[in-house]
């Protein structure tokens, strides 16, 4: 009979569901505190962020993962309701990756019913996902600022896949003088190239098989020389799919995120696409 080897679980991991519990835990925390903000449904991409946080925190520092499906960043109630919430599995991922503590508040713990302050970024959040998802980045900025304050983190790790979110959070830190270092983790992909996302589990099997096309289209386009050729190639490749609907497909300046008419500065080719109501994003850098 095969011996059953239980996974190594770090029994000491705490889970705080309230702000007061978190506060108590933080009193005993050793520095630096590195936060990985998530909405749960943790996959290997998140595991990469957690491992990077662990590396940065060192053995003695503290890694905190927040798990909070932030209603105020959803522009669509259906998307919020359908967002996966496999809490027990998430806790196991955190334990297996040596997280010190999880902050998992409920909505009412995070937001007062008469909440009247929202953080708005007014430049970088225009365009791209900001156009299709009105209010989304206000919700992100508001919750991220709250999570930074509540966890008193020294640094926080974010995935590069959400490059617009990353640029906006960096601006939040700069403009509000937050003493939090933003650490970037490169996009983690499935073997077939699809960017990992908590939404991937909602893809129908035919859609999942088709989805590597997104990255392939961007890479094929990246081989082209002019901005127009790049956009045309990406569109043609994506439109070969019988399922995909393009939300946006665009070239933007990597710094300002404003539309890039030529390739004179570092540029990003970015897209958001739908398989039915599942919205996926991806991008590549264009170097000339
Ligand atoms: O990227 C995400 O998962 C979310 O936008 C974040 C940063 C956890 C805020 O809710």
Tab-separated table of C-alpha atoms and ligand atoms in Angstrom:
chain	number	residue	atom	x	y	z
A	1	UNK	CA	0.000	0.000	0.000
A	2	UNK	CA	1.264	3.456	-0.895
A	3	UNK	CA	2.113	5.632	2.088
A	4	UNK	CA	-0.093	8.713	2.314
A	5	UNK	CA	2.024	11.795	2.790
A	6	UNK	CA	0.014	14.706	4.091
A	7	UNK	CA	1.036	18.118	2.737
A	8	UNK	CA	3.164	20.263	4.993
A	9	UNK	CA	0.725	22.698	6.534
A	10	UNK	CA	1.904	25.756	8.418
A	11	UNK	CA	-0.364	25.456	11.442
A	12	UNK	CA	0.505	28.886	12.707
A	13	UNK	CA	-1.220	30.824	9.921
A	14	UNK	CA	-3.865	33.159	11.303
A	15	UNK	CA	-7.090	34.173	9.594
A	16	UNK	CA	-8.562	37.536	10.556
A	17	UNK	CA	-12.102	38.232	9.423
A	18	UNK	CA	-12.422	41.524	11.266
A	19	UNK	CA	-10.346	44.681	11.377
A	20	UNK	CA	-9.935	44.380	15.148
A	21	UNK	CA	-8.620	40.826	14.853
A	22	UNK	CA	-6.193	41.961	12.142
A	23	UNK	CA	-5.035	44.811	14.365
A	24	UNK	CA	-4.274	42.396	17.217
A	25	UNK	CA	-2.314	40.113	14.896
A	26	UNK	CA	-0.314	43.042	13.557
A	27	UNK	CA	0.853	43.928	17.061
A	28	UNK	CA	2.899	40.708	17.082
A	29	UNK	CA	4.045	40.870	13.454
A	30	UNK	CA	7.686	41.152	12.536
A	31	UNK	CA	8.800	43.535	9.797
A	32	UNK	CA	8.726	43.834	6.883
A	33	UNK	CA	5.046	43.210	6.229
A	34	UNK	CA	4.405	42.263	2.618
A	35	UNK	CA	0.820	42.219	1.391
A	36	UNK	CA	-0.613	40.239	-1.509
A	37	UNK	CA	-4.053	41.745	-2.176
A	38	UNK	CA	-6.427	39.284	-3.860
A	39	UNK	CA	-10.091	38.609	-4.452
A	40	UNK	CA	-9.530	34.926	-3.740
A	41	UNK	CA	-10.020	32.045	-6.178
A	42	UNK	CA	-6.282	31.652	-5.869
A	43	UNK	CA	-4.441	29.955	-8.722
A	44	UNK	CA	-0.788	29.393	-9.595
A	45	UNK	CA	-0.513	33.028	-10.628
A	46	UNK	CA	-1.373	34.121	-7.087
A	47	UNK	CA	0.974	31.463	-5.728
A	48	UNK	CA	3.747	33.189	-7.697
A	49	UNK	CA	2.847	36.529	-6.081
A	50	UNK	CA	2.836	34.918	-2.629
A	51	UNK	CA	6.218	33.267	-3.228
A	52	UNK	CA	7.642	36.614	-4.320
A	53	UNK	CA	6.213	38.218	-1.161
A	54	UNK	CA	7.823	35.462	0.932
A	55	UNK	CA	11.159	36.035	-0.756
A	56	UNK	CA	10.919	39.752	-0.049
A	57	UNK	CA	9.760	39.272	3.554
A	58	UNK	CA	12.525	36.777	4.282
A	59	UNK	CA	12.069	34.079	6.890
A	60	UNK	CA	11.357	36.486	9.704
A	61	UNK	CA	9.114	39.011	7.925
A	62	UNK	CA	5.347	38.707	7.579
A	63	UNK	CA	3.384	37.770	4.463
A	64	UNK	CA	-0.290	38.703	4.533
A	65	UNK	CA	-2.779	37.708	1.819
A	66	UNK	CA	-6.045	39.606	1.710
A	67	UNK	CA	-9.051	37.773	0.286
A	68	UNK	CA	-11.889	40.148	-0.399
A	69	UNK	CA	-14.264	40.153	-3.363
A	70	UNK	CA	-14.634	43.899	-3.539
A	71	UNK	CA	-18.207	44.643	-4.622
A	72	UNK	CA	-17.506	48.311	-5.350
A	73	UNK	CA	-15.065	47.512	-8.161
A	74	UNK	CA	-17.614	45.438	-10.105
A	75	UNK	CA	-19.515	47.399	-12.712
A	76	UNK	CA	-21.746	44.411	-13.303
A	77	UNK	CA	-23.762	42.710	-10.542
A	78	UNK	CA	-23.810	39.380	-12.420
A	79	UNK	CA	-20.018	39.308	-12.643
A	80	UNK	CA	-19.800	39.990	-8.892
A	81	UNK	CA	-22.255	37.212	-8.026
A	82	UNK	CA	-20.575	34.688	-10.318
A	83	UNK	CA	-17.081	35.503	-9.069
A	84	UNK	CA	-15.687	32.206	-7.685
A	85	UNK	CA	-15.278	32.031	-3.881
A	86	UNK	CA	-13.535	28.732	-2.993
A	87	UNK	CA	-12.509	29.961	0.467
A	88	UNK	CA	-11.273	26.656	1.934
A	89	UNK	CA	-9.139	25.914	-1.123
A	90	UNK	CA	-7.733	29.455	-0.924
A	91	UNK	CA	-6.751	28.921	2.690
A	92	UNK	CA	-4.952	25.708	1.734
A	93	UNK	CA	-3.015	27.523	-1.013
A	94	UNK	CA	-1.977	30.148	1.533
A	95	UNK	CA	-0.888	27.508	4.039
A	96	UNK	CA	1.085	25.559	1.450
A	97	UNK	CA	2.896	28.717	0.382
A	98	UNK	CA	3.915	29.712	3.890
A	99	UNK	CA	1.631	32.721	4.321
A	100	UNK	CA	1.668	34.100	7.873
A	101	UNK	CA	-1.805	35.545	7.937
A	102	UNK	CA	-4.951	35.956	5.851
A	103	UNK	CA	-7.214	38.980	6.100
A	104	UNK	CA	-10.654	37.973	4.810
A	105	UNK	CA	-13.247	40.542	5.835
A	106	UNK	CA	-16.866	40.545	4.724
A	107	UNK	CA	-18.379	43.494	2.855
A	108	UNK	CA	-19.924	45.080	5.972
A	109	UNK	CA	-16.643	44.831	7.812
A	110	UNK	CA	-14.894	46.808	5.078
A	111	UNK	CA	-17.561	49.343	4.179
A	112	UNK	CA	-19.892	51.374	6.367
A	113	UNK	CA	-23.441	51.469	4.984
A	114	UNK	CA	-23.146	55.272	4.670
A	115	UNK	CA	-19.618	55.181	3.205
A	116	UNK	CA	-19.112	58.516	1.483
A	117	UNK	CA	-15.483	58.645	0.403
A	118	UNK	CA	-14.171	57.072	-2.782
A	119	UNK	CA	-10.670	57.429	-4.202
A	120	UNK	CA	-10.653	58.428	-7.868
A	121	UNK	CA	-7.678	58.424	-10.214
A	122	UNK	CA	-8.459	60.769	-13.046
A	123	UNK	CA	-5.963	60.173	-15.814
A	124	UNK	CA	-4.652	56.650	-16.217
A	125	UNK	CA	-8.037	55.115	-15.506
A	126	UNK	CA	-9.508	56.701	-18.630
A	127	UNK	CA	-9.486	54.327	-21.593
A	128	UNK	CA	-8.824	50.568	-21.780
A	129	UNK	CA	-10.700	48.763	-18.965
A	130	UNK	CA	-11.784	52.109	-17.494
A	131	UNK	CA	-14.002	52.777	-20.532
A	132	UNK	CA	-15.844	49.478	-20.382
A	133	UNK	CA	-15.986	49.220	-16.610
A	134	UNK	CA	-17.065	52.621	-15.273
A	135	UNK	CA	-16.161	53.072	-11.605
A	136	UNK	CA	-14.005	49.946	-11.574
A	137	UNK	CA	-10.733	51.701	-10.787
A	138	UNK	CA	-12.385	53.933	-8.165
A	139	UNK	CA	-13.345	50.716	-6.398
A	140	UNK	CA	-9.836	49.309	-6.792
A	141	UNK	CA	-8.116	52.492	-5.536
A	142	UNK	CA	-10.474	52.755	-2.569
A	143	UNK	CA	-10.026	49.167	-1.424
A	144	UNK	CA	-6.271	49.108	-2.048
A	145	UNK	CA	-5.789	52.260	0.025
A	146	UNK	CA	-7.883	50.721	2.807
A	147	UNK	CA	-5.924	47.445	2.649
A	148	UNK	CA	-2.612	49.329	2.783
A	149	UNK	CA	-3.836	51.275	5.840
A	150	UNK	CA	-5.329	48.271	7.597
A	151	UNK	CA	-2.369	45.926	7.113
A	152	UNK	CA	0.256	48.712	7.556
A	153	UNK	CA	2.243	46.891	4.879
A	154	UNK	CA	5.726	47.964	3.811
A	155	UNK	CA	5.263	46.548	0.318
A	156	UNK	CA	2.576	44.915	-1.789
A	157	UNK	CA	2.851	42.543	-4.742
A	158	UNK	CA	0.687	42.945	-7.858
A	159	UNK	CA	0.564	40.979	-11.106
A	160	UNK	CA	1.681	42.615	-14.334
A	161	UNK	CA	-1.286	41.135	-16.218
A	162	UNK	CA	-3.433	43.975	-14.876
A	163	UNK	CA	-1.001	46.594	-16.147
A	164	UNK	CA	-3.539	49.439	-16.056
A	165	UNK	CA	-4.384	48.600	-12.439
A	166	UNK	CA	-0.674	48.477	-11.627
A	167	UNK	CA	-0.038	51.893	-13.213
A	168	UNK	CA	-2.984	53.379	-11.303
A	169	UNK	CA	-1.863	51.904	-7.980
A	170	UNK	CA	1.635	53.271	-8.522
A	171	UNK	CA	0.037	56.675	-9.145
A	172	UNK	CA	-2.068	56.270	-5.983
A	173	UNK	CA	1.102	55.631	-3.992
A	174	UNK	CA	2.914	58.563	-5.601
A	175	UNK	CA	0.131	61.119	-5.406
A	176	UNK	CA	-1.007	60.263	-1.865
A	177	UNK	CA	2.551	59.805	-0.494
A	178	UNK	CA	1.873	56.272	0.667
A	179	UNK	CA	4.913	54.614	2.167
A	180	UNK	CA	4.326	51.305	0.396
A	181	UNK	CA	6.653	49.782	-2.173
A	182	UNK	CA	4.837	48.292	-5.153
A	183	UNK	CA	6.412	45.043	-6.323
A	184	UNK	CA	5.574	43.796	-9.790
A	185	UNK	CA	5.245	40.133	-10.644
A	186	UNK	CA	5.365	39.117	-14.341
A	187	UNK	CA	2.230	37.542	-15.814
A	188	UNK	CA	2.029	33.812	-15.130
A	189	UNK	CA	0.606	31.712	-17.958
A	190	UNK	CA	-0.879	28.289	-18.477
A	191	UNK	CA	1.317	25.940	-20.541
A	192	UNK	CA	-0.684	26.903	-23.635
A	193	UNK	CA	-0.005	30.603	-23.076
A	194	UNK	CA	-3.331	31.742	-21.629
A	195	UNK	CA	-2.730	34.306	-18.884
A	196	UNK	CA	-3.823	32.874	-15.538
A	197	UNK	CA	-6.959	34.479	-14.177
A	198	UNK	CA	-9.588	33.575	-11.615
A	199	UNK	CA	-12.104	33.957	-14.430
A	200	UNK	CA	-10.570	31.120	-16.507
A	201	UNK	CA	-12.514	28.501	-14.511
A	202	UNK	CA	-15.744	30.045	-15.819
A	203	UNK	CA	-14.825	29.358	-19.454
A	204	UNK	CA	-16.828	26.642	-21.221
A	205	UNK	CA	-14.547	23.836	-22.373
A	206	UNK	CA	-14.736	24.891	-26.068
A	207	UNK	CA	-13.893	28.451	-25.066
A	208	UNK	CA	-11.002	27.304	-22.898
A	209	UNK	CA	-9.547	25.350	-25.854
A	210	UNK	CA	-9.864	28.425	-28.048
A	211	UNK	CA	-8.424	30.867	-25.508
A	212	UNK	CA	-4.648	30.429	-26.207
A	213	UNK	CA	-5.478	32.225	-29.456
A	214	UNK	CA	-5.477	35.508	-27.550
A	215	UNK	CA	-1.784	35.408	-26.728
A	216	UNK	CA	-0.900	33.906	-30.114
A	217	UNK	CA	-2.685	36.821	-31.814
A	218	UNK	CA	-0.772	39.375	-29.743
A	219	UNK	CA	2.564	37.670	-30.381
A	220	UNK	CA	1.936	37.408	-34.140
A	221	UNK	CA	0.982	41.084	-34.184
A	222	UNK	CA	4.118	41.984	-32.243
A	223	UNK	CA	6.199	40.762	-35.204
A	224	UNK	CA	4.748	43.471	-37.469
A	225	UNK	CA	6.535	46.737	-38.106
A	226	UNK	CA	3.911	49.477	-38.198
A	227	UNK	CA	1.227	50.329	-35.650
A	228	UNK	CA	-1.513	49.732	-38.219
A	229	UNK	CA	-0.132	46.317	-39.210
A	230	UNK	CA	0.102	45.340	-35.571
A	231	UNK	CA	-3.522	46.206	-34.880
A	232	UNK	CA	-4.771	44.622	-38.128
A	233	UNK	CA	-2.888	41.373	-37.508
A	234	UNK	CA	-4.086	41.043	-33.922
A	235	UNK	CA	-7.689	41.729	-34.942
A	236	UNK	CA	-7.582	39.246	-37.830
A	237	UNK	CA	-6.146	36.507	-35.614
A	238	UNK	CA	-8.665	37.105	-32.829
A	239	UNK	CA	-11.550	37.278	-35.281
A	240	UNK	CA	-10.685	33.797	-36.564
A	241	UNK	CA	-12.274	32.543	-33.344
A	242	UNK	CA	-15.948	31.608	-33.709
A	243	UNK	CA	-16.524	32.696	-30.107
A	244	UNK	CA	-14.441	35.749	-29.271
A	245	UNK	CA	-15.862	39.242	-29.078
A	246	UNK	CA	-13.374	42.099	-28.826
A	247	UNK	CA	-13.993	44.694	-26.136
A	248	UNK	CA	-10.869	46.690	-26.988
A	249	UNK	CA	-7.708	46.069	-28.927
A	250	UNK	CA	-5.334	48.973	-28.812
A	251	UNK	CA	-1.796	50.306	-28.681
A	252	UNK	CA	-0.983	52.559	-25.740
A	253	UNK	CA	2.070	54.370	-24.485
A	254	UNK	CA	3.574	52.210	-21.721
A	255	UNK	CA	4.031	55.213	-19.392
A	256	UNK	CA	0.968	57.377	-19.916
A	257	UNK	CA	-1.416	54.667	-21.185
A	258	UNK	CA	-2.646	57.174	-23.773
A	259	UNK	CA	-3.269	55.917	-27.330
A	260	UNK	CA	0.002	55.398	-29.217
A	261	UNK	CA	-0.180	56.470	-32.831
A	262	UNK	CA	3.393	55.424	-33.586
A	263	UNK	CA	5.952	53.178	-31.968
A	264	UNK	CA	8.464	55.870	-30.988
A	265	UNK	CA	8.133	55.253	-27.256
A	266	UNK	CA	7.742	51.963	-25.319
A	267	UNK	CA	4.314	50.743	-26.309
A	268	UNK	CA	1.847	48.134	-25.103
A	269	UNK	CA	-0.506	46.163	-27.311
A	270	UNK	CA	-3.463	45.392	-25.057
A	271	UNK	CA	-6.769	43.662	-25.476
A	272	UNK	CA	-9.872	42.736	-23.554
A	273	UNK	CA	-12.098	40.060	-25.057
A	274	UNK	CA	-15.243	38.200	-24.147
A	275	UNK	CA	-16.194	34.544	-24.262
A	276	UNK	CA	-19.912	35.021	-23.584
A	277	UNK	CA	-19.860	37.034	-20.352
A	278	UNK	CA	-16.348	36.006	-19.297
A	279	UNK	CA	-14.034	38.932	-19.885
A	280	UNK	CA	-10.303	38.268	-20.253
A	281	UNK	CA	-7.433	40.699	-20.665
A	282	UNK	CA	-3.887	40.321	-21.932
A	283	UNK	CA	-1.099	42.469	-23.344
A	284	UNK	CA	2.444	42.400	-24.690
A	285	UNK	CA	5.168	45.020	-24.799
A	286	UNK	CA	6.197	46.207	-28.251
A	287	UNK	CA	9.895	47.024	-28.479
A	288	UNK	CA	11.424	48.785	-31.473
B	1	LIG	O1	-6.359	42.519	-8.826
B	1	LIG	C1	-7.209	42.207	-7.969
B	1	LIG	O2	-7.385	41.035	-7.651
B	1	LIG	C2	-8.042	43.285	-7.319
B	1	LIG	O3	-8.313	44.311	-8.200
B	1	LIG	C3	-7.426	43.844	-6.022
B	1	LIG	C4	-6.099	44.539	-6.295
B	1	LIG	C5	-7.223	42.711	-5.038
B	1	LIG	C6	-8.360	44.853	-5.388
B	1	LIG	O4	-9.588	44.302	-5.070
